[in-house]
C-alpha positions as MATLAB code, in Angstrom:
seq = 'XXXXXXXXXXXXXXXXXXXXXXXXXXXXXXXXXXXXXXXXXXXXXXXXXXXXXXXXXXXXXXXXXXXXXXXXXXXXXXXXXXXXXXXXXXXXXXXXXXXXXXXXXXXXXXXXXXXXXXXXXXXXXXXXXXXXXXXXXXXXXXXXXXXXXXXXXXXXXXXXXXXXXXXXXXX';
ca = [
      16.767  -42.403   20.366;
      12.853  -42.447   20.933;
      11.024  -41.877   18.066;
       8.580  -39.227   20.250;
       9.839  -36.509   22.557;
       9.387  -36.428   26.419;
       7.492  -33.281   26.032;
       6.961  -29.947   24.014;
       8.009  -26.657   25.456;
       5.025  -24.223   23.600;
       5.878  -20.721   24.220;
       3.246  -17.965   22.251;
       3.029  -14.441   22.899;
       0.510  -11.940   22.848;
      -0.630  -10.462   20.185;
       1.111   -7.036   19.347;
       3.778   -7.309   22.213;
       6.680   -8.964   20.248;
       7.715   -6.506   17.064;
      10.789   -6.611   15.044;
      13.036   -4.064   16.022;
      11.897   -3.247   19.149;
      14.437   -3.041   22.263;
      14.949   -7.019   22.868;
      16.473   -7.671   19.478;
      14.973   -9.415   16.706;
      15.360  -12.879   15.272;
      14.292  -14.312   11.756;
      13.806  -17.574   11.623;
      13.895  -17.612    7.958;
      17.027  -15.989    7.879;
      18.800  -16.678   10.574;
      21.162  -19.282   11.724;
      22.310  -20.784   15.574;
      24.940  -19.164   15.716;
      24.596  -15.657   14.267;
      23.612  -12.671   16.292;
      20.281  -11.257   17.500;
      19.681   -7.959   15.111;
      19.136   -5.246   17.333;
      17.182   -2.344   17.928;
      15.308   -0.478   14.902;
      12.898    1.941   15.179;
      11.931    2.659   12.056;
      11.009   -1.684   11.681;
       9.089   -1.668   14.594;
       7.057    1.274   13.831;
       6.536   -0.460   10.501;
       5.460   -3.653   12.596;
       3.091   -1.081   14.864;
       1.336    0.688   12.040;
       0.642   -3.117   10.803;
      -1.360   -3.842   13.922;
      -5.100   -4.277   13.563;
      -5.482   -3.940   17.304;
      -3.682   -2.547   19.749;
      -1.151   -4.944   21.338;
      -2.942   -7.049   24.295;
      -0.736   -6.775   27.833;
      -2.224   -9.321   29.886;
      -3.777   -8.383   33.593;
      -3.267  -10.389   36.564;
      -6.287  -11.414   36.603;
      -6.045  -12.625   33.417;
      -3.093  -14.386   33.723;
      -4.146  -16.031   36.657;
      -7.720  -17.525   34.766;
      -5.157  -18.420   31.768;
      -3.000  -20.628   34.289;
      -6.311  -22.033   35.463;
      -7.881  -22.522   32.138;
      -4.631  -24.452   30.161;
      -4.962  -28.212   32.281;
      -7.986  -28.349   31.195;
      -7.282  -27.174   27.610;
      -4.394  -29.476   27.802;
      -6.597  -32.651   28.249;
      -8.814  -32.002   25.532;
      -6.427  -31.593   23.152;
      -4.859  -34.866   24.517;
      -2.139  -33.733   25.951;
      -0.673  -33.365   29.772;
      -0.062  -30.235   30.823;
       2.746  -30.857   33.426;
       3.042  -26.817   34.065;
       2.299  -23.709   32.563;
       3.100  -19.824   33.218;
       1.335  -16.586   31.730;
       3.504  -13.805   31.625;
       1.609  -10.574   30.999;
       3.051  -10.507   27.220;
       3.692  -14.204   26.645;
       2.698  -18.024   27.745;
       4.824  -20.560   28.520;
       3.381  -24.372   28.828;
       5.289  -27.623   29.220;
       3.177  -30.894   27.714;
       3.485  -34.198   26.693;
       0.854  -35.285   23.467;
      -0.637  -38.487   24.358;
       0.528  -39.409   21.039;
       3.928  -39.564   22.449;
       3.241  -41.811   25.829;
       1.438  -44.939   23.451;
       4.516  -46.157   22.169;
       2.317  -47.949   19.076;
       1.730  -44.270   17.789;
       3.504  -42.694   14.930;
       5.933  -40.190   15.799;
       4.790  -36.778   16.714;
       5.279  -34.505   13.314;
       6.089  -30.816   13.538;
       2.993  -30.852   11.791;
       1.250  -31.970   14.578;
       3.251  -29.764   17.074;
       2.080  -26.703   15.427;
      -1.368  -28.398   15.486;
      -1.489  -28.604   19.358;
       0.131  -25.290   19.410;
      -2.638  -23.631   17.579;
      -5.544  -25.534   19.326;
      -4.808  -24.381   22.734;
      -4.389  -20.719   21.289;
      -8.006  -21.153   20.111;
      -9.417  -22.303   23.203;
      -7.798  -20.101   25.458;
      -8.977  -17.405   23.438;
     -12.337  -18.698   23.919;
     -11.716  -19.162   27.826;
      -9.998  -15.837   27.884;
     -12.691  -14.027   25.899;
     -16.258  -15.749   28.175;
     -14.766  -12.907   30.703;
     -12.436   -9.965   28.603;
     -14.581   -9.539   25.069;
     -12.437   -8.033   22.649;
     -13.312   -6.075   20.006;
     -14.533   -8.035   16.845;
     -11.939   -9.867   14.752;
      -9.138   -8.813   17.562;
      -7.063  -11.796   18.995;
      -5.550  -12.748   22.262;
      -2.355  -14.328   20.371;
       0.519  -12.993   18.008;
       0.572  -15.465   14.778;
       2.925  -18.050   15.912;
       5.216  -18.918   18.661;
       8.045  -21.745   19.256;
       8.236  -25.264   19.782;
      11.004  -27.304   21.344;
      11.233  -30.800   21.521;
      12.132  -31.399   25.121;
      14.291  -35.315   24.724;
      15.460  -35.941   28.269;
      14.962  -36.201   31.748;
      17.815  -33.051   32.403;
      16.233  -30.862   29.812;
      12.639  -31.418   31.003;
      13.559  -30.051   34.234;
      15.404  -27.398   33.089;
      12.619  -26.484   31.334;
       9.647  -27.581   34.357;
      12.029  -25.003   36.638;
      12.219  -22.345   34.408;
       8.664  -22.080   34.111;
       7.875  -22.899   37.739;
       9.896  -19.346   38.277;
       7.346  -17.658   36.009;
       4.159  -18.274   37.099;
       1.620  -15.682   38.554;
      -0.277  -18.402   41.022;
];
């Protein structure tokens, strides 16, 4: 097996939209394990998780969404990665990149360490991007706390996943 994945499969949300308890179901990464089931609905937790807000929870415009998928190539290549596609859904992103770290074969293998790393740099500059034309309020953000990474091995997979977010996008 390579010691570097074919890609990452980044998915964030934003910020406020995802609470435990709400309707969807809940999981804790902490506690949970592959198998067990999603918790369900609870609405005391999630008005817990509301009245913990700062802000109020950000539901992204079309417009928006569409400067987002515009802005992350771009935000992909400085942070030295290739974006190969990318969807913003009006409560969540979805992007599909391979680190240059992985493609130099000479490199160390990509950490989590350094997933999370990438993760949280293109947060920060598509806040930025996102911000230039939607201000928000001071000390509000664009992007819930953290997200999920999956290490995207194969050829199959990396379709499955290029597809799936091909389905998504807004342009």
């Amino acid at each position: 097996m390579p010691s570097n994945p074919r890609a990452l499969h980044i998915t964030f949300g934003a910020y406020g939209m995802r609470l435990h308890g709400d309707p969807r179901g809940t999981v804790i990464r902490s506690l949970n394990h592959p198998t067990d089931p999603i918790l369900g609905r609870d609405e005391d937790w999630q008005q817990e998780e509301l009245d913990r807000l700062r802000f109020d929870p950000v539901t992204l415009t079309d417009p928006q969404r569409a400067v987002a998928e515009q802005l992350l190539p771009s935000i992909c290549d400085k942070t030295r990665c290739t974006c190969h596609i990318n969807a913003v859904r009006p409560d969540h992103v979805h992007i599909l990149l391979t680190p240059a770290q992985c493609v130099d074969e000479l490199s160390p293998a990509l950490s989590e360490h350094d997933a999370k790393t990438i993760r949280r740099l293109i947060k920060r500059r598509l806040s930025v991007g996102l911000s230039q034309r939607w201000p928000l309020p001071p000390g509000a953000n664009w992007w819930a706390e953290c997200g999920s990474i999956k290490w995207v091995w194969d050829a199959q997979y990396f379709t499955n996943v290029l597809n799936y977010i091909k389905r998504q996008r807004l342009t």
